[in-house]
Short mmCIF file of C-alpha atoms in Angstrom, two decimals:
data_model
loop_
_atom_site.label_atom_id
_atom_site.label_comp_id
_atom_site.label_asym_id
_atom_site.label_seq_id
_atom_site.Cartn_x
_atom_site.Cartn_y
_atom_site.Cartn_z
CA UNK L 1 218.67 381.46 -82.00
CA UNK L 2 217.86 378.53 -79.69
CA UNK L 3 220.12 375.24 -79.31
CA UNK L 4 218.02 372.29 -80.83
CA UNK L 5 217.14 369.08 -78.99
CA UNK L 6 217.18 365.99 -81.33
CA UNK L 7 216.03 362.56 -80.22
CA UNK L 8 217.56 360.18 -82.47
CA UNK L 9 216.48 356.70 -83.42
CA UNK L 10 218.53 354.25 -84.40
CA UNK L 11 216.69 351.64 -86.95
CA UNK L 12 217.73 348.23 -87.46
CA UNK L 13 215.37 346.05 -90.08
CA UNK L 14 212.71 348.70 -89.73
CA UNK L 15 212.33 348.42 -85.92
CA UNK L 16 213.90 351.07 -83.23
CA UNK L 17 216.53 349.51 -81.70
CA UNK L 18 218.20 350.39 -78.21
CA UNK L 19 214.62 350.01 -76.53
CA UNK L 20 212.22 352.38 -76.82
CA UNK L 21 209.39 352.77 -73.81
CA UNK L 22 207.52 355.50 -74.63
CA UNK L 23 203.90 355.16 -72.31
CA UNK L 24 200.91 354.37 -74.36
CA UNK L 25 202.50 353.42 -77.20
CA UNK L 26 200.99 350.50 -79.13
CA UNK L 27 204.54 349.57 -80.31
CA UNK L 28 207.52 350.62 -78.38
CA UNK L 29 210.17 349.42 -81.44
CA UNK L 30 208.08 350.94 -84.40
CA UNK L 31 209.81 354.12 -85.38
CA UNK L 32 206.98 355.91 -86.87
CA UNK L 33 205.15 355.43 -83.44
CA UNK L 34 208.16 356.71 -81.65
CA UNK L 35 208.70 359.41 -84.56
CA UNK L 36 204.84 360.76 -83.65
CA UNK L 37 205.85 360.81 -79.86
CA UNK L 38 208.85 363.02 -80.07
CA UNK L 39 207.19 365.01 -82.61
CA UNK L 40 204.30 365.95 -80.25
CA UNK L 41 206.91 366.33 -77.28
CA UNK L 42 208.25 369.02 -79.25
CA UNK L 43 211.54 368.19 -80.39
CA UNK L 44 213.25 370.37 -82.53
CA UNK L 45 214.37 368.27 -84.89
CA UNK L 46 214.43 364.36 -85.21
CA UNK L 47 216.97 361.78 -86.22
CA UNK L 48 216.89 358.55 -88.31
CA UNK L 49 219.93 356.35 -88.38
CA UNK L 50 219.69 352.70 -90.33
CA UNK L 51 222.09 351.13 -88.85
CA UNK L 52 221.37 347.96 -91.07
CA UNK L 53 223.90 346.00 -92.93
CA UNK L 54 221.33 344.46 -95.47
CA UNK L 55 220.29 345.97 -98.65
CA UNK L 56 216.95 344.41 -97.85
CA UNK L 57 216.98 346.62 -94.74
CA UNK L 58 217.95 349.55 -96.78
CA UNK L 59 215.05 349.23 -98.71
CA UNK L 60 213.02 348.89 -95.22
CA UNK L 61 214.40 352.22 -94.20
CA UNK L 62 213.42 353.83 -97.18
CA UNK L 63 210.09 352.86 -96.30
CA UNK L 64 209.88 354.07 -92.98
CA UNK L 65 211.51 357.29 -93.88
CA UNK L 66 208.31 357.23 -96.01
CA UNK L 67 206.17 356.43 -93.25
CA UNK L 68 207.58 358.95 -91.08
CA UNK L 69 207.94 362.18 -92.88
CA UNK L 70 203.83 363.00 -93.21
CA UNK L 71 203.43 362.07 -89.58
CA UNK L 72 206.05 364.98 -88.46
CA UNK L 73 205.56 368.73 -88.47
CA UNK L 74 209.66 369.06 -87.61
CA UNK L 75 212.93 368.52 -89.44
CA UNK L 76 214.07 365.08 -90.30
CA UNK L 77 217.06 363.95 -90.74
CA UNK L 78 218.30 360.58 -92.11
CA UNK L 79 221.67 359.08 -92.32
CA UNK L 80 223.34 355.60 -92.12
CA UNK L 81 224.83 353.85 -95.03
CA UNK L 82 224.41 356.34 -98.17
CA UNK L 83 226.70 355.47 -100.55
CA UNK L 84 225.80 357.31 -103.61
CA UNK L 85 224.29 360.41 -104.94
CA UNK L 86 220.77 358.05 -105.66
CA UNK L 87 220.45 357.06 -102.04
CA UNK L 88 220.28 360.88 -100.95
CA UNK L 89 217.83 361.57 -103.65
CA UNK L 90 215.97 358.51 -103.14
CA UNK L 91 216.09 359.53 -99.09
CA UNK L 92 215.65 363.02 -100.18
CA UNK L 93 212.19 362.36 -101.88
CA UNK L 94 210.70 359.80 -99.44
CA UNK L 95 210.69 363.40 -97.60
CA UNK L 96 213.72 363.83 -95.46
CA UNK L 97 214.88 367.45 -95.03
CA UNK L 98 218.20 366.41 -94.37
CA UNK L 99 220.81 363.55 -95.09
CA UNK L 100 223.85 362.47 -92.94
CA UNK L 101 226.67 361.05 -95.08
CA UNK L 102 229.55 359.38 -93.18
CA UNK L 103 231.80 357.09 -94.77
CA UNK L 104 230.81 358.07 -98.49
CA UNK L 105 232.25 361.62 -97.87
CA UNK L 106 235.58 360.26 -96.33
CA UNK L 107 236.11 358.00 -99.35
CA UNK L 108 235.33 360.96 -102.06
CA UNK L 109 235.04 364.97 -100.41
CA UNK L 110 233.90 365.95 -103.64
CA UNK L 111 230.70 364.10 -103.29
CA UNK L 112 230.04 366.82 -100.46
CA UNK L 113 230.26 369.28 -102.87
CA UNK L 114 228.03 367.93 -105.55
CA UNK L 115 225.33 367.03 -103.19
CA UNK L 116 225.38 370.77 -101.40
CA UNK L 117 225.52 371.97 -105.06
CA UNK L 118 222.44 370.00 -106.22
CA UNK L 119 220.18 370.11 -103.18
CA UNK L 120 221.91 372.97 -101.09
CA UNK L 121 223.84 372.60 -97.86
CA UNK L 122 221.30 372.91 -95.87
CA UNK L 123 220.22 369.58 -96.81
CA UNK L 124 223.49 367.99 -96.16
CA UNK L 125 224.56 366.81 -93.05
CA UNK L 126 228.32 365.66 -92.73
CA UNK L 127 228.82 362.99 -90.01
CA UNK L 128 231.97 362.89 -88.68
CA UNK L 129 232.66 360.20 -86.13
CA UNK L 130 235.93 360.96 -83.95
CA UNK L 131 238.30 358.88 -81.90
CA UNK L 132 240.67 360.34 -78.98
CA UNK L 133 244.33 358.85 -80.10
CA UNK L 134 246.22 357.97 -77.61
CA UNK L 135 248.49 360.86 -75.75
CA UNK L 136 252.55 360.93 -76.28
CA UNK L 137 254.87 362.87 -74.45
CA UNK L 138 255.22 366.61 -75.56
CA UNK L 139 251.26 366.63 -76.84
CA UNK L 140 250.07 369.99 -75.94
CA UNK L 141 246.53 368.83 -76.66
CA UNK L 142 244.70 365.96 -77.88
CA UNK L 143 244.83 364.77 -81.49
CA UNK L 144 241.61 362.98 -82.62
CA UNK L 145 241.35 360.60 -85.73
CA UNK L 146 238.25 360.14 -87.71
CA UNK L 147 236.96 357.12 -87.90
CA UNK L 148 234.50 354.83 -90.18
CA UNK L 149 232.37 351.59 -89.86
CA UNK L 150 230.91 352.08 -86.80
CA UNK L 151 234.90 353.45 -85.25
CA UNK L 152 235.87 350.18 -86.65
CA UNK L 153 238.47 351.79 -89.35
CA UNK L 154 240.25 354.56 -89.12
CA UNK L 155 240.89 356.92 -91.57
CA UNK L 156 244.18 358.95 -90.97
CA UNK L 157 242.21 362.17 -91.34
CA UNK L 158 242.73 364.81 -88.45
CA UNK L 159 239.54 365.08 -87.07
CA UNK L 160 239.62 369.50 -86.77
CA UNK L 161 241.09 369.65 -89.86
CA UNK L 162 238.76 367.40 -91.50
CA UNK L 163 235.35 369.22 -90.31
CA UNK L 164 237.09 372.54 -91.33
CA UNK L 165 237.44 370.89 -94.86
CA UNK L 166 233.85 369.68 -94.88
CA UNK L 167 232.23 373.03 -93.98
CA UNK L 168 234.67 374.63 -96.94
CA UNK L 169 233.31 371.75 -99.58
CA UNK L 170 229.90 372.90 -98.35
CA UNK L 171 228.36 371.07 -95.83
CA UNK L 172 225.02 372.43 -94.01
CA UNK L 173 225.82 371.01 -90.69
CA UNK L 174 228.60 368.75 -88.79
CA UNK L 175 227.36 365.51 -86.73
CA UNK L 176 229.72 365.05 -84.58
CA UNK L 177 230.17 361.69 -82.67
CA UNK L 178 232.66 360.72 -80.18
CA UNK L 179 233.27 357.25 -80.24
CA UNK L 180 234.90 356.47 -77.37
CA UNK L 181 231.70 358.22 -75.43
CA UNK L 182 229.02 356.61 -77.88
CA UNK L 183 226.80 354.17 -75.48
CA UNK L 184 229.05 355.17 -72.33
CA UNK L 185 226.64 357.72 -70.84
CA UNK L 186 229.20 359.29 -69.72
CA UNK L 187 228.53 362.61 -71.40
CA UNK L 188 229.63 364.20 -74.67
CA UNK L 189 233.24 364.41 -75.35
CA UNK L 190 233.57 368.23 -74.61
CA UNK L 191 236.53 369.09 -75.49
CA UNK L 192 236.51 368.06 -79.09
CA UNK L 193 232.91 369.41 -79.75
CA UNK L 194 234.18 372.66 -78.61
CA UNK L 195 236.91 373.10 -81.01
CA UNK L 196 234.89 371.80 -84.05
CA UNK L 197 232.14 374.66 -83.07
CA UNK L 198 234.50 377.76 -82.62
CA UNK L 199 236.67 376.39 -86.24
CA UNK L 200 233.57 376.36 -88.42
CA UNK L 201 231.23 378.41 -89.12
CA UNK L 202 227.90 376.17 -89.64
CA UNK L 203 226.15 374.67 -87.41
CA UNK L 204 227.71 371.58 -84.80
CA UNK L 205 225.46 368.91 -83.43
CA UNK L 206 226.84 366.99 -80.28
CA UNK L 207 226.33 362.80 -79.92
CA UNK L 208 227.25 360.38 -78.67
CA UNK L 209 227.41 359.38 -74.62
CA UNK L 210 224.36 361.53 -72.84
CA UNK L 211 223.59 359.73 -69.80
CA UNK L 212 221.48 363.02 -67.86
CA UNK L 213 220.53 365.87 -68.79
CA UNK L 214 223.28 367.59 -67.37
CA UNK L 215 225.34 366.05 -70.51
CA UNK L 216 222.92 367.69 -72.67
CA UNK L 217 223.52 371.59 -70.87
CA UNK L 218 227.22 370.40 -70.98
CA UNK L 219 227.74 369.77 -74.25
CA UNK L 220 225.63 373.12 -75.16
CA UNK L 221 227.16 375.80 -72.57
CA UNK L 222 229.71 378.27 -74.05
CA UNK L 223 233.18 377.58 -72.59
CA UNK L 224 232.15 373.54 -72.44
CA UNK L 225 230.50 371.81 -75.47
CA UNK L 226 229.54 375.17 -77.46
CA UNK L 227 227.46 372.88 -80.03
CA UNK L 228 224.49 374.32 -81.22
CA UNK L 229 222.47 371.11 -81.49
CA UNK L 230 222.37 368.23 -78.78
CA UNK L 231 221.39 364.85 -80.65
CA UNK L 232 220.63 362.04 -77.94
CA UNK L 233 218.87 358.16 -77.89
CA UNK L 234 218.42 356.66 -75.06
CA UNK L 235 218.02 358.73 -72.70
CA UNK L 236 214.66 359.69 -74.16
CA UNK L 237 214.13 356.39 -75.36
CA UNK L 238 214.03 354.84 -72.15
CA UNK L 239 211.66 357.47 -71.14
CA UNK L 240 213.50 358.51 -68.47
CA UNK L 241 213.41 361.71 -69.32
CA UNK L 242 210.69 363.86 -71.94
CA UNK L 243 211.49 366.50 -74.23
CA UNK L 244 209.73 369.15 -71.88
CA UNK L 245 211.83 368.10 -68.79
CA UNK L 246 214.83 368.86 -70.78
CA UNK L 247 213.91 372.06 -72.25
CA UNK L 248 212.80 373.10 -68.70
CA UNK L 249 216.41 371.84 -66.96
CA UNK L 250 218.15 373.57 -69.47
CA UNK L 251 215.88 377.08 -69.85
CA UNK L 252 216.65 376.88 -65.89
CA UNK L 253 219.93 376.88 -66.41
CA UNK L 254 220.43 379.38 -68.61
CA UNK L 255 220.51 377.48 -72.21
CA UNK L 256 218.06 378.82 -74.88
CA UNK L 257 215.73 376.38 -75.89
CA UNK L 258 212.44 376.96 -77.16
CA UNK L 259 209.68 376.38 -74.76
CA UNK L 260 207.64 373.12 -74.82
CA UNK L 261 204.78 373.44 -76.88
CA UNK L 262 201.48 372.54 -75.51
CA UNK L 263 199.70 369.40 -76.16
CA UNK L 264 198.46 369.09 -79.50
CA UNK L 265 195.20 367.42 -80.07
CA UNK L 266 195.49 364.11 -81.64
CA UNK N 1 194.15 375.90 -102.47
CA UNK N 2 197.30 375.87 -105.36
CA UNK N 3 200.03 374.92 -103.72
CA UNK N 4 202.93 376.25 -106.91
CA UNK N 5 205.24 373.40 -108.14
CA UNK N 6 207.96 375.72 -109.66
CA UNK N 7 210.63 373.48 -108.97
CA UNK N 8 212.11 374.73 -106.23
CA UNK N 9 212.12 372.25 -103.93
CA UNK N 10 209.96 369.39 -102.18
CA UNK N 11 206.21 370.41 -101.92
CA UNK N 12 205.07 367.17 -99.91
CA UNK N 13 205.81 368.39 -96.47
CA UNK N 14 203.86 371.58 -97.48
CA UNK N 15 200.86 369.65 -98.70
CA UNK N 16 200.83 367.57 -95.71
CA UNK N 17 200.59 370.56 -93.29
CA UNK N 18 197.48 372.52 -95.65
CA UNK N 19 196.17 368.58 -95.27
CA UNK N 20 196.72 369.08 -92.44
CA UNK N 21 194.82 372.47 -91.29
CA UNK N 22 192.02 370.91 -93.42
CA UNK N 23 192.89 372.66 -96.56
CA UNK N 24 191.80 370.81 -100.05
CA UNK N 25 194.93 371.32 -102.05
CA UNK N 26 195.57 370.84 -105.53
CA UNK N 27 199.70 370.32 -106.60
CA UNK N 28 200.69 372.00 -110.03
CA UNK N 29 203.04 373.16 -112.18
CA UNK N 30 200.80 374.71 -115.05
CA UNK N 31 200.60 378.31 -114.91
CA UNK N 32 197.46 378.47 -116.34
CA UNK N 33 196.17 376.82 -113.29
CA UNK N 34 197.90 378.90 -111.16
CA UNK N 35 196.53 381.84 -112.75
CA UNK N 36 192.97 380.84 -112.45
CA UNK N 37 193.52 379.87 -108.76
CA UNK N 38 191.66 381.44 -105.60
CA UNK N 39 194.21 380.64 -103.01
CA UNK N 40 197.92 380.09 -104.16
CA UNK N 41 200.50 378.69 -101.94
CA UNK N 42 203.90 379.35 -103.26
CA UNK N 43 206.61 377.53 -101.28
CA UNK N 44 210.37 377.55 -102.11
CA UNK N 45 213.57 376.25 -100.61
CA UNK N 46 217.21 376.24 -102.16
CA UNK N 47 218.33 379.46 -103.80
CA UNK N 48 218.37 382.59 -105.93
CA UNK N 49 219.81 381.62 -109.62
CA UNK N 50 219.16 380.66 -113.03
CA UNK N 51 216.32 378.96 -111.93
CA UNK N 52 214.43 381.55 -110.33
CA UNK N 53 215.28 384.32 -113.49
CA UNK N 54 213.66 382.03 -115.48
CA UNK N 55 210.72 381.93 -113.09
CA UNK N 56 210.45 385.42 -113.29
CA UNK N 57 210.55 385.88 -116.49
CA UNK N 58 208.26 382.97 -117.72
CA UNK N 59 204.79 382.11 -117.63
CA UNK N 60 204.76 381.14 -114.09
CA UNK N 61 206.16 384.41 -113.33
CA UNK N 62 203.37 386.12 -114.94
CA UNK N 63 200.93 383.39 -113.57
CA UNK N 64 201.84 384.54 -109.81
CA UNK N 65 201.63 388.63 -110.75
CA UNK N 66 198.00 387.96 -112.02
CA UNK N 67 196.89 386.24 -109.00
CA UNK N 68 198.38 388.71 -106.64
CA UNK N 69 197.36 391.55 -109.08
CA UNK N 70 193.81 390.45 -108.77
CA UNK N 71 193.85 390.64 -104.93
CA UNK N 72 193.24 386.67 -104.44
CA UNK N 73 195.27 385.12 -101.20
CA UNK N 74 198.77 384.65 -102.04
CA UNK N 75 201.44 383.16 -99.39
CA UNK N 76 205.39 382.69 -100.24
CA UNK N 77 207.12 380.41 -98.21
CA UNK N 78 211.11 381.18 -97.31
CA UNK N 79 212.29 381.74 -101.10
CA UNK N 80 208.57 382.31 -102.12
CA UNK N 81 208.51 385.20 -99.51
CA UNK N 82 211.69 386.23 -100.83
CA UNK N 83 210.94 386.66 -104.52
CA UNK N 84 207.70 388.91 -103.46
CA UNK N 85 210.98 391.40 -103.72
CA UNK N 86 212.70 393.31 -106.27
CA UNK N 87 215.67 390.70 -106.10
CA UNK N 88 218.67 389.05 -104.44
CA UNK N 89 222.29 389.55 -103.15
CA UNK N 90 222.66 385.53 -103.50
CA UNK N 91 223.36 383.80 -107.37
CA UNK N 92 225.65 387.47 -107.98
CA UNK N 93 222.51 389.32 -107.74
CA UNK N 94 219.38 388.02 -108.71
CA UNK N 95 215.79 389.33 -109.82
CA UNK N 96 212.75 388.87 -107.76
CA UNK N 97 209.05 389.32 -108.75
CA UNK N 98 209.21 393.29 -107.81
CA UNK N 99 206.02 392.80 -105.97
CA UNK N 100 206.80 394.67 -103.25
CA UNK N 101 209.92 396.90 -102.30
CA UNK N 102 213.09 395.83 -100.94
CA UNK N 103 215.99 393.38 -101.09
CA UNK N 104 217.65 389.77 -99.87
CA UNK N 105 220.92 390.54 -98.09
CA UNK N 106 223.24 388.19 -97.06
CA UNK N 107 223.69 387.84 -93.11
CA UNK N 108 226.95 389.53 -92.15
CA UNK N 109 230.13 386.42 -91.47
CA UNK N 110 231.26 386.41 -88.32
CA UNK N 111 228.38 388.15 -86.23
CA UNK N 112 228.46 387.64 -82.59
CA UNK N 113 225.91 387.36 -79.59
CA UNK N 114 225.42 387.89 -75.86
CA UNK N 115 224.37 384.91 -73.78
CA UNK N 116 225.09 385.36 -69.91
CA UNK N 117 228.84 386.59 -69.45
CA UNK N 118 229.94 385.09 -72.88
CA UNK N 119 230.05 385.81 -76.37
CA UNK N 120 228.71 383.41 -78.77
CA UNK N 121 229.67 383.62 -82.82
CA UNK N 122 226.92 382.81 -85.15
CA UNK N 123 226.31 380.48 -87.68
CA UNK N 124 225.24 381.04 -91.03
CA UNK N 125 222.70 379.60 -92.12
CA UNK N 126 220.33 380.61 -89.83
CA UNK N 127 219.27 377.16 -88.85
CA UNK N 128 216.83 376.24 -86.25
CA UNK N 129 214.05 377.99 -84.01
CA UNK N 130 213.36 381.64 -83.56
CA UNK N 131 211.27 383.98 -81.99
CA UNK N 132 209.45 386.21 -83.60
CA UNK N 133 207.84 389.45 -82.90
CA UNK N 134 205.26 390.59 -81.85
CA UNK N 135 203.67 386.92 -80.83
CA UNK N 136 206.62 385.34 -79.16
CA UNK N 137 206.00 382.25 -80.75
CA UNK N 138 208.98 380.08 -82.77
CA UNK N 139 208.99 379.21 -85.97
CA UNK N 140 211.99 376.73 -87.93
CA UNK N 141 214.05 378.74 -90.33
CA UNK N 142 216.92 377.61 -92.81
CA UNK N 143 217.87 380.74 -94.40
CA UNK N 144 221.67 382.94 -95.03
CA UNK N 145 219.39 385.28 -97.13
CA UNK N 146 217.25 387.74 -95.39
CA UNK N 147 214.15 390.11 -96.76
CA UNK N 148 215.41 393.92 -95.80
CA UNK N 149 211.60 395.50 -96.76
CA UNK N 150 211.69 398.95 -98.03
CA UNK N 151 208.17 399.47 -96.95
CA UNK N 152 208.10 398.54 -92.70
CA UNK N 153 204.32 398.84 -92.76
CA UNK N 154 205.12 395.58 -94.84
CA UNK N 155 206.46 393.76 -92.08
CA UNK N 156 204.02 391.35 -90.16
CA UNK N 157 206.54 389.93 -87.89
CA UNK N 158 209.96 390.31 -87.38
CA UNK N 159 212.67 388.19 -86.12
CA UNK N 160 216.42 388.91 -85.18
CA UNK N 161 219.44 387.37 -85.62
CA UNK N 162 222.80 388.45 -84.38
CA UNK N 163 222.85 392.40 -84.95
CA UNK N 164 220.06 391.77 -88.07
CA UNK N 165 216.37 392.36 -87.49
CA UNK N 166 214.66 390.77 -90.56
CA UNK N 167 210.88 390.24 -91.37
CA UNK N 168 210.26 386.77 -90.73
CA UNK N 169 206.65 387.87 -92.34
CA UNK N 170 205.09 389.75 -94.57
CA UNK N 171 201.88 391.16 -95.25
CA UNK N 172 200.67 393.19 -97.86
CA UNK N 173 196.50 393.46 -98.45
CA UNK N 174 196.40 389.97 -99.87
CA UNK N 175 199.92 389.27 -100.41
CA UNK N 176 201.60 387.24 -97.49
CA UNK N 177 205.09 385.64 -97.02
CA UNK N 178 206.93 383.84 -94.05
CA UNK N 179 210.44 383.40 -94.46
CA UNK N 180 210.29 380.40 -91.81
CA UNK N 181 209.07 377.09 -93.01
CA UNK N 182 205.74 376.45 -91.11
CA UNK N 183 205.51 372.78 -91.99
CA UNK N 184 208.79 371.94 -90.05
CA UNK N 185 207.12 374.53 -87.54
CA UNK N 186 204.91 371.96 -85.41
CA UNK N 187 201.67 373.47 -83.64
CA UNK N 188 203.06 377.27 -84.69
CA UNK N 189 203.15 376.92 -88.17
CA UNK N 190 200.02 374.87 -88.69
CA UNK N 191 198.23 377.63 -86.68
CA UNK N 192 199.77 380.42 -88.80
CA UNK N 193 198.54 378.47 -92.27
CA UNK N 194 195.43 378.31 -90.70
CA UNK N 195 195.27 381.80 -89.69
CA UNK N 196 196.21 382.38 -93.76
CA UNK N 197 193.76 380.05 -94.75
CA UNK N 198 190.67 381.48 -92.75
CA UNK N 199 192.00 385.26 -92.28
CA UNK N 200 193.27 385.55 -96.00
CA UNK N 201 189.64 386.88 -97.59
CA UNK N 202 189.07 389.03 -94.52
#
């Protein structure tokens, strides 16, 4: 089985936000442009976050979600601000393949549950966003609290015990964000990736804080990350870096990715 | 083409994809099209359960065994490859369409692999890209239930996943499956439905 690279894009009022500069793109902010890139870069898998407050915007992402789904011949999964059972299915059949719920399954577990019931867990994505708490004397190792809104509100929830909990209630996959890394490029937090991947058994995809793409074979390589996914933004937003490069640093290193595909005719 | 509406999941991405190879594809749910089709597609995600008994046992069911029956081009995709089979482990043991022999078994917990000097545990579902054999090409799979073919001369290609070899396809005379989904595939799986859709009179 080969560790998945996931560009994510971040959508705010139906526009990529975070700066996208792909070359020859007509639009650099339009997400079904940058969709169509990564797609024919040969991600494994892409990422859709609306990261809008508006329920305008919501319906905007709905839209794009529409827009996106026929141009892509890959996985697609959505998340940011689902609420209820009707925005998965409404997500659902504008042709994700997957759904990321955050806060919705903090405020009621049982809503994991239904949803893995109903469309099966491999079309539910839990995302768990995670903050380091701060060390006291006699800690043998770090305690992390989950977090909501952005890491704006904590939760009380132990951040290992809630992922175990999530994969029990039927969750298809873990997101796992570290917010004191998110934006830092500073790498993924390792340490708490790690644990989450050897307590559960489905799959655990690594974000937040890729700088290089030695944050991406970090947060992969048994004994450091151990996640079985890498999600990442800008790093492949700002172009600095294509889908092929990475697979290539990483095959080099001794990660398995599947190859880069050739280019496909347009 | 048919491309099967039987309920079992989204057909869009499928449809886009045949679009896609340059395939002219008709969407249904009415058996008697099915049964009058030349080419059927039948795609499935989700599971073995009440569902697909009913399926069996129903008109669509019986739709599907005339097509195949009749030696027209038939592909099942992931849990339409899977109920070419006598049946299930998953749903407490389930029935398939007995089209050709063998089971779904449920990947072993806990199964481990070698990468380097370490040992990595596996995750179930198998979710993600895998090789397969003999091509070496990858293909996207989301599956915890695997076909275990009686028949090996069944086996097109064949895929492996912890200790578990499995047939990631199947061919029979006219009857194909893939367990992998190759609209999620990119450039792989829209070569292997056209390979279907131009090799499957041949």
């Amino acid at each position: 089985m080969k560790r998945r690279i996931i560009p994510c894009l971040d959508v705010k009022n139906g526009r990529v936000v975070k700066g996208v500069h792909f070359k020859g793109l007509r639009d650099a902010g339009d997400p079904i442009e940058a969709a169509r890139a990564y797609d024919r870069q040969g991600a494994d898998e892409l990422c859709l976050l609306d990261i809008t407050a508006t329920t305008e915007g919501r319906e905007t992402f709905v839209e794009i979600v529409r827009s996106v789904a026929p141009q892509i011949f890959c996985p697609l999964t959505v998340g940011g601000g689902i609420r209820r059972e009707d925005d998965v299915r409404r997500l659902l059949n504008a042709g994700a393949d997957k759904v990321a719920i955050n806060s919705a399954a903090v405020s009621s577990p049982p809503l994991i549950e239904r949803l893995a019931k109903r469309y099966g867990s491999q079309a539910i994505v839990v995302a768990v966003d995670v903050r380091r708490m701060p060390a006291l004397p006699r800690d043998e190792e770090p305690l992390y609290e989950v977090v909501i809104h952005g890491g704006s509100r904590g939760t009380g929830l132990e951040a290992l015990r809630w992922c175990e909990q999530v994969a029990e209630l039927g969750a298809g996959e873990i997101l796992l964000t570290s917010m004191d890394k998110d934006g830092t490029r500073d790498g993924y937090d390792l340490w708490i990736t790690r644990e989450v991947a050897r307590r559960v058994n489905i799959p655990v995809i690594a974000s937040g804080g890729v700088g290089s793409l030695e944050h991406i074979r970090q947060g992969l390589a048994l004994g450091e990350g151990e996640a079985d996914a890498a999600l990442a933004a800008s790093i492949f937003h700002f172009g600095l870096y294509t889908i092929a490069q990475t697979k290539q640093y990483l095959t080099e290193r001794g990660i398995p990715v599947r190859p880069p595909e050739g280019r496909r005719a347009a | 083409m048919t491309l099967v509406d039987a309920g079992l999941g989204n057909l869009a991405s499928v449809e886009r994809a045949l679009i896609q190879v340059g395939s002219s594809t008709i969407v249904t749910n009415d058996p008697d099209l099915v049964a009058t089709s030349r080419i059927v597609v039948f795609p499935g995600q989700g599971a073995f359960g009440d569902h697909t008994d009913q399926l069996v046992d129903g008109a669509m069911g019986e739709a599907l065994r005339m097509v195949i029956q009749r030696g027209d081009p038939f592909l099942g995709i992931c849990i339409g490859m899977q109920m070419l089979f006598e049946g299930s482990e998953e749903g407490g043991g389930r029935k398939g369409l007995g089209i050709l022999p063998g089971r779904c078994r449920r990947f072993p917990d806990n199964m481990t692999v070698e990468e380097g000097d370490k040992t990595r545990r596996l995750k179930i579902p198998h979710m993600g890209w895998n090789e397969v054999r003999p091509s070496n090409e990858h293909y996207y799979f989301v599956h915890s239930y695997y076909v275990d073919a009686a028949n090996s001369d069944d086996v097109m290609w064949s895929a492996t996943y912890g200790d578990i070899d499995f047939a990631a396809a199947v061919r029979h005379e006219n009857i194909f499956g893939c367990q992998f989904h190759p609209e999620k595939s990119q450039q792989a799986g829209l070569r292997f439905l056209r390979a279907f859709l131009l090799g499957s009179r041949q």
